[in-house]
XYZ file of C-alpha atoms in Angstrom:
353
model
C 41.239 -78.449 -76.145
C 41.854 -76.004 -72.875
C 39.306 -74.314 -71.308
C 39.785 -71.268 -68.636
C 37.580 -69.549 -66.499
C 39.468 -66.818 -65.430
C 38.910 -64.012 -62.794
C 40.618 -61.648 -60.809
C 42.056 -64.842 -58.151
C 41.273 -68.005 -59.966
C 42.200 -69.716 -63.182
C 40.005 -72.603 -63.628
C 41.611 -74.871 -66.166
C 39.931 -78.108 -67.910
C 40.807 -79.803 -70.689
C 38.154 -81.726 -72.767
C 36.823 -82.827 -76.032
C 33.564 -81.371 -77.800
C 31.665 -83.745 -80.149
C 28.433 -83.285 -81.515
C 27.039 -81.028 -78.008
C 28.866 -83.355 -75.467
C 31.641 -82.638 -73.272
C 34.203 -84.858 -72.392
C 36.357 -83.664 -69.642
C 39.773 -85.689 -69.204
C 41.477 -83.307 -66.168
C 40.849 -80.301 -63.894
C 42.981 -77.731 -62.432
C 42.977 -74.066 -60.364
C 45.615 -71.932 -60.086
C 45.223 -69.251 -57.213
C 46.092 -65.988 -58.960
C 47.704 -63.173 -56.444
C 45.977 -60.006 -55.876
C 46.605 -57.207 -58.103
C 47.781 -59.407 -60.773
C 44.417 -59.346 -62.332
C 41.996 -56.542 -61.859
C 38.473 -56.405 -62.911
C 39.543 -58.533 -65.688
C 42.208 -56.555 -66.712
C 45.714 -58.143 -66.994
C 48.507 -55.668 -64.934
C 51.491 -58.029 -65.821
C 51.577 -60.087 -69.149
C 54.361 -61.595 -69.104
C 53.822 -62.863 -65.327
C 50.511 -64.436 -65.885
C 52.009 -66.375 -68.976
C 54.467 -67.797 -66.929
C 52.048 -68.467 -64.337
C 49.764 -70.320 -66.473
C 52.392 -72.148 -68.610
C 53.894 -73.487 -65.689
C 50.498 -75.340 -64.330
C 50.202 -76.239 -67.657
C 53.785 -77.800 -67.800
C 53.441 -79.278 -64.147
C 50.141 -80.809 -64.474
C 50.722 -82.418 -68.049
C 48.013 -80.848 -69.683
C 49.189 -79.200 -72.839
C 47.178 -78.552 -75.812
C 47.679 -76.121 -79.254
C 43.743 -74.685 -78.941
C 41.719 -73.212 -75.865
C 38.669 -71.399 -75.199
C 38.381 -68.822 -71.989
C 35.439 -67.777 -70.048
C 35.789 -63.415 -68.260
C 34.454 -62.097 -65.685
C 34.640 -58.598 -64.885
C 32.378 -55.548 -63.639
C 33.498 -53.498 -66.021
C 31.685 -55.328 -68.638
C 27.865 -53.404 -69.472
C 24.863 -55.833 -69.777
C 21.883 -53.953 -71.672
C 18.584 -55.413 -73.241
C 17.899 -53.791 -76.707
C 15.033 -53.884 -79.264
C 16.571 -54.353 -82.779
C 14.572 -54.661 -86.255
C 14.732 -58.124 -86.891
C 17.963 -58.735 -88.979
C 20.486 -61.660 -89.461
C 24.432 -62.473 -89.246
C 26.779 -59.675 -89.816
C 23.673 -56.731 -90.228
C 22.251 -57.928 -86.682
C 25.609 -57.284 -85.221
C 26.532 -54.173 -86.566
C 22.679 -53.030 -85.454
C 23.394 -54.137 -82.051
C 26.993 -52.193 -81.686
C 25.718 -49.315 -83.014
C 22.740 -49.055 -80.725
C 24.944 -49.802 -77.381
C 27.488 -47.027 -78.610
C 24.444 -44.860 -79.021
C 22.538 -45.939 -75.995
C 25.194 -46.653 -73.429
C 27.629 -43.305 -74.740
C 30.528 -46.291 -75.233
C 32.991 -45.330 -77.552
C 34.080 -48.143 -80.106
C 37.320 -49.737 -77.894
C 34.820 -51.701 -76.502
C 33.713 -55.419 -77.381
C 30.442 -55.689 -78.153
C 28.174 -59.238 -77.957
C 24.587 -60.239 -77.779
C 22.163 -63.280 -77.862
C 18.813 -62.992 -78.647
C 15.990 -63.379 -75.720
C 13.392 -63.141 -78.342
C 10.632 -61.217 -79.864
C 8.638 -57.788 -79.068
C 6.204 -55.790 -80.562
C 6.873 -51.911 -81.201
C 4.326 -49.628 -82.724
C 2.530 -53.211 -84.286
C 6.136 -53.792 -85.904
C 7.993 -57.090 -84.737
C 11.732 -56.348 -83.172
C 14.251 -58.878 -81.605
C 14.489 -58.424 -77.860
C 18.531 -58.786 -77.441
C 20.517 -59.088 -74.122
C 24.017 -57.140 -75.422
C 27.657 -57.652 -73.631
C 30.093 -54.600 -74.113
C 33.515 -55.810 -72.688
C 36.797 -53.544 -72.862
C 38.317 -54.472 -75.717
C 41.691 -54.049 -74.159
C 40.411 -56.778 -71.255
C 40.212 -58.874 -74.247
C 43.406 -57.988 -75.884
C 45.355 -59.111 -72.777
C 44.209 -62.547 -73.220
C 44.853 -62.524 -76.989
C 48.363 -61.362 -75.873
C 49.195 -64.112 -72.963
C 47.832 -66.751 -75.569
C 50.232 -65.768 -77.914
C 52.888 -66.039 -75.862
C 51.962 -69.247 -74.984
C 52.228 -70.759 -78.199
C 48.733 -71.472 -78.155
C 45.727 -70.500 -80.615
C 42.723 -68.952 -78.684
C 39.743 -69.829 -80.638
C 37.240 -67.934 -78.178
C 36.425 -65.442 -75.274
C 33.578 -65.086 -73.775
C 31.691 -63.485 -70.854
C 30.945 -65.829 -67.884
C 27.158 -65.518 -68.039
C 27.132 -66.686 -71.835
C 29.784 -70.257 -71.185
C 27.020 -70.658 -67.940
C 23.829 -70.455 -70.133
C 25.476 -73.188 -72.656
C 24.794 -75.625 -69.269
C 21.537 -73.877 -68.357
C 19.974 -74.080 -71.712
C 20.913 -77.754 -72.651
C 19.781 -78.962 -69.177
C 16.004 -79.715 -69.042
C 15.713 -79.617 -65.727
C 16.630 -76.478 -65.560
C 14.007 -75.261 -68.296
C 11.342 -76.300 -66.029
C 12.855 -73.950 -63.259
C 11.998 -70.660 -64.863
C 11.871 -68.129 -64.727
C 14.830 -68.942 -62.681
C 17.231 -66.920 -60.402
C 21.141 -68.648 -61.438
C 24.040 -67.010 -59.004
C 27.065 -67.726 -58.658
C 29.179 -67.304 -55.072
C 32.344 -66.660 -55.040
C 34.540 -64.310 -52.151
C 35.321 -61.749 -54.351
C 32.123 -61.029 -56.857
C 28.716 -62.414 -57.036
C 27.119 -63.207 -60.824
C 23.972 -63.334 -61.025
C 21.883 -64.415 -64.095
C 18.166 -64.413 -64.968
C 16.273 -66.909 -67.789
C 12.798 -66.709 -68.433
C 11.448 -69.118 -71.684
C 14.550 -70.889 -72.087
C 16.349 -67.633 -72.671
C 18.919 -65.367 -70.516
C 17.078 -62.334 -69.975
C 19.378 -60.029 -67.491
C 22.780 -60.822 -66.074
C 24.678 -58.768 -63.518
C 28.262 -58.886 -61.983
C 28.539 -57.525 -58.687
C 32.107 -57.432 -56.950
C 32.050 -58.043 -53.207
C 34.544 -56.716 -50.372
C 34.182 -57.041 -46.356
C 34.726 -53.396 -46.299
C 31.416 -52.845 -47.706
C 29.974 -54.988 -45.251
C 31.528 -53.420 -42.283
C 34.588 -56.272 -42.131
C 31.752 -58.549 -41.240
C 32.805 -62.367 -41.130
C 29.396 -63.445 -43.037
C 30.037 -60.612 -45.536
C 28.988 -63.371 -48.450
C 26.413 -64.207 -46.808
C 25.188 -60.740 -46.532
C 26.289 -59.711 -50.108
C 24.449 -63.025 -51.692
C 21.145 -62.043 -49.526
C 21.425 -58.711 -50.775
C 22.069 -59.161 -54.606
C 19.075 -61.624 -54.297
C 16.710 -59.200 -52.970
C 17.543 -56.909 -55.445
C 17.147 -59.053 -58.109
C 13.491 -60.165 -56.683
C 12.688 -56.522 -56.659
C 14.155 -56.082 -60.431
C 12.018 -58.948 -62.133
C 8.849 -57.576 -60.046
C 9.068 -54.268 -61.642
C 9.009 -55.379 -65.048
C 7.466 -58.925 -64.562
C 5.232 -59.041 -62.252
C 2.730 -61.742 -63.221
C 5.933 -64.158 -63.444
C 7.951 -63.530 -60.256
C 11.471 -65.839 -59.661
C 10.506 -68.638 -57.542
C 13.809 -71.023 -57.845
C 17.058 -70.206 -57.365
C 19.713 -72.096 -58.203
C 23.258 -71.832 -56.828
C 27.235 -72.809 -58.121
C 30.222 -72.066 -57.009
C 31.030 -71.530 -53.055
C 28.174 -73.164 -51.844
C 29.533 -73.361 -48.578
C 26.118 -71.161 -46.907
C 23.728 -73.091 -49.296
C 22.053 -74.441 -46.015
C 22.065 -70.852 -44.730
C 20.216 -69.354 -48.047
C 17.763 -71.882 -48.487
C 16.290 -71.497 -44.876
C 15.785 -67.764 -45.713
C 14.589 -67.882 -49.246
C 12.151 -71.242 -47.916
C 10.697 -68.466 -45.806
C 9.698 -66.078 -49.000
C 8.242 -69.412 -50.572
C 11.135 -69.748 -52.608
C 12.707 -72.662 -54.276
C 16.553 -73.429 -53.639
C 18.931 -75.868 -55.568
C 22.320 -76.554 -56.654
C 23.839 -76.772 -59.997
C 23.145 -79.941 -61.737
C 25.356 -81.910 -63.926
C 23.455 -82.318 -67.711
C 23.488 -85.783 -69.245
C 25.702 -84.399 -71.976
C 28.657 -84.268 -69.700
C 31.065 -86.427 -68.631
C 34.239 -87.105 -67.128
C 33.432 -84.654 -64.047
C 33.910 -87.656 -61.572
C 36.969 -86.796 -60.461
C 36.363 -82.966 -59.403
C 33.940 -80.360 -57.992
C 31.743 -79.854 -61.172
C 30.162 -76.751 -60.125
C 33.879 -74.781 -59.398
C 34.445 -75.781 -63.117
C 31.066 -74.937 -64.601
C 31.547 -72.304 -66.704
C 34.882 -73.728 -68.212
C 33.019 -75.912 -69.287
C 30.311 -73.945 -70.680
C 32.905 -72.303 -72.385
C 33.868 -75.597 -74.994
C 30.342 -75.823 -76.090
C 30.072 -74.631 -79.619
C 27.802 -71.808 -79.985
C 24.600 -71.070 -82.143
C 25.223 -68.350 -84.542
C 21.246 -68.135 -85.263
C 20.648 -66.647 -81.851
C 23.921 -65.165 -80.995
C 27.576 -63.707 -81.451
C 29.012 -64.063 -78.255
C 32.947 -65.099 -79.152
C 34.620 -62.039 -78.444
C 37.423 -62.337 -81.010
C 34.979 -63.065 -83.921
C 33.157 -59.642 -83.373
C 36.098 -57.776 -82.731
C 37.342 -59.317 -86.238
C 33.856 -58.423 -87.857
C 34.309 -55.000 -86.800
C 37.774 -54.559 -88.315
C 39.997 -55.354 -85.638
C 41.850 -58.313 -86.771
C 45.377 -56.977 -86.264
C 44.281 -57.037 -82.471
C 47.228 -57.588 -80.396
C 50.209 -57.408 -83.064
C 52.192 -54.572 -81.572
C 52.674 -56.925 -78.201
C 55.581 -58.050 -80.160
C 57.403 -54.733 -79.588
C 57.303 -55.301 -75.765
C 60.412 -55.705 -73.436
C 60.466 -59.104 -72.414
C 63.771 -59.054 -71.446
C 62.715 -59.592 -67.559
C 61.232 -63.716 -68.457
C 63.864 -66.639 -67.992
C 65.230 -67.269 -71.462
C 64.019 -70.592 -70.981
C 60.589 -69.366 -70.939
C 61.394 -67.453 -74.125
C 62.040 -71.033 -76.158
C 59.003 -71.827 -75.100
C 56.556 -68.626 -75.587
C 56.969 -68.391 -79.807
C 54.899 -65.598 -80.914
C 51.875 -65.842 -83.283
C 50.550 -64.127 -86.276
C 47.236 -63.007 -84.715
C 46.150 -61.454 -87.772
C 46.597 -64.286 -89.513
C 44.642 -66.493 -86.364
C 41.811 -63.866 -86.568
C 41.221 -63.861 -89.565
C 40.768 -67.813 -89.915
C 37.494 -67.682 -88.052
C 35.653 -65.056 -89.961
């Protein structure tokens, strides 16, 4: 199987085996994506980015009929909600209803949660539920540059769910929380939250030296920033259990730099760890491939929904992506036509429901 982790400059590409909760990872590539191509997830040119990505996948011999893709965007809403306590396809369509009510989203967007467990309302019990909503046309692009590919996308999900897969497995990191998790990259900063072995909050924060004055250190700054804010967030509404580790992945190039500060405020500092249920990383940077790999783990229907096909399919959209067929493709190499056959996505949808 393939794995992406895709944002708006890099495609992170494994490919791996699943069996039984381990990962087996036989090869790792990135593909630098040019500005504008991709923009806060969304996909400008279709038929560009399948070429782009078929040709890495042709040049580095690493084709494969199924993959699995981890987003990022900031256009996608994080929200906790209280929902009655429900299961399967009734939880779901509780949780979508209440973000269209309580966010004012209309229904184009994709809608996700995982439960963060239990609260008590008014002496009634209620699930405490950290909800995604993601465009649903930031989804469809993928579905559509999969299809040309030739190749079946089994899953898409949001960046802080493939991360927590790692996070949640690892029991090193259970003994963390509650625990800060960011990642670093030059253009956004993710930052995620897990308190009793659950993700709690998770925010997406684009970066730009403009907003930093064109500094040189403007990661630096931006990192230090989101931090404190996050410190702040958890004191306001957790006060008795304040962060004290933080754990960083990605560019870790100023990790020396951030743990001298946060040392100061008696806080904790640590990089990514590799869990004993993953192997094969030998070879390449684990942490720049983390949530790709996140991604391949199965996940655990019980406590959430978080494949962004398999709701959009519950809620009735499982011709998503069929009119791409109408498009003028005349522009792509008729070589790369032979190659691109398109798919019946209804028919691909509707095999995981």
């Amino acid at each position: 199987m393939l794995s992406f982790d895709i944002t708006d400059r890099h495609i992170r590409i494994i490919r791996g085996t699943e069996n039984h909760g381990k990962i087996k990872v036989a090869d790792a590539h990135t593909i630098d994506v040019s500005e504008g191509l991709i923009v806060n997830g969304h996909i400008k040119d279709i038929p560009k980015m399948a070429t782009l990505i078929n040709n890495e996948l042709k040049n580095k011999r690493m084709a494969d009929k199924e993959a699995v893709i981890s987003i990022s965007s900031n256009l996608i809403i994080f929200k906790e909600l209280h929902i009655p306590k429900a299961k399967g396809t009734q939880l779901l369509t509780m949780v979508q209803n209440q973000m269209q009510h309580t966010m004012g989203i209309a229904e184009d967007y994709s809608i996700s949660y995982t439960i963060a467990g239990e609260v008590e309302e008014e002496g009634v019990q209620a699930l405490k539920v950290l909800a995604t909503a993601c465009p649903f046309e930031v989804v469809d692009c993928f579905r559509k540059v999969f299809s040309m590919l030739g190749i079946a996308l089994r899953s898409v999900v949001v960046s802080c769910n493939s991360i927590s897969r790692i996070i949640l497995n690892d029991a090193k990191s259970k003994a963390k929380m509650p625990m800060l998790l960011v990642q670093i990259d030059p253009n956004f900063i993710s930052l995620n939250l897990y308190e009793n072995n659950q993700l709690t909050f998770s925010r997406f924060a684009s970066i730009d030296p403009e907003d930093y004055d064109n500094s040189d250190d403007y990661v630096y700054e931006a990192v230090n920033e989101n931090i404190f804010r996050m410190f702040q967030f958890q004191k306001s509404r957790n006060g008795d259990h304040p962060i004290q580790n933080v754990v960083f992945y990605g560019d870790t190039s100023e990790y020396i730099r951030l743990t001298n500060a946060l040392e100061q405020m008696d806080i904790s500092t640590s990089l990514l760890g590799v869990p004993n249920n993953i192997g094969g990383y030998e070879n390449f940077e684990f942490q720049s491939y983390a949530n790709a790999i996140g991604a391949m783990f199965r996940s655990n229907k019980d406590t959430e929904r978080i494949n962004l096909i398999e709701v959009d399919a519950a809620a009735g959209r499982t011709n998503a992506g069929a009119s791409f067929v109408s498009l003028n493709i005349e522009n792509i190499d008729s070589s790369v036509n032979k190659i691109f056959p398109f798919l019946d996505l209804e028919v691909m949808i509707e095999g995981l429901t």
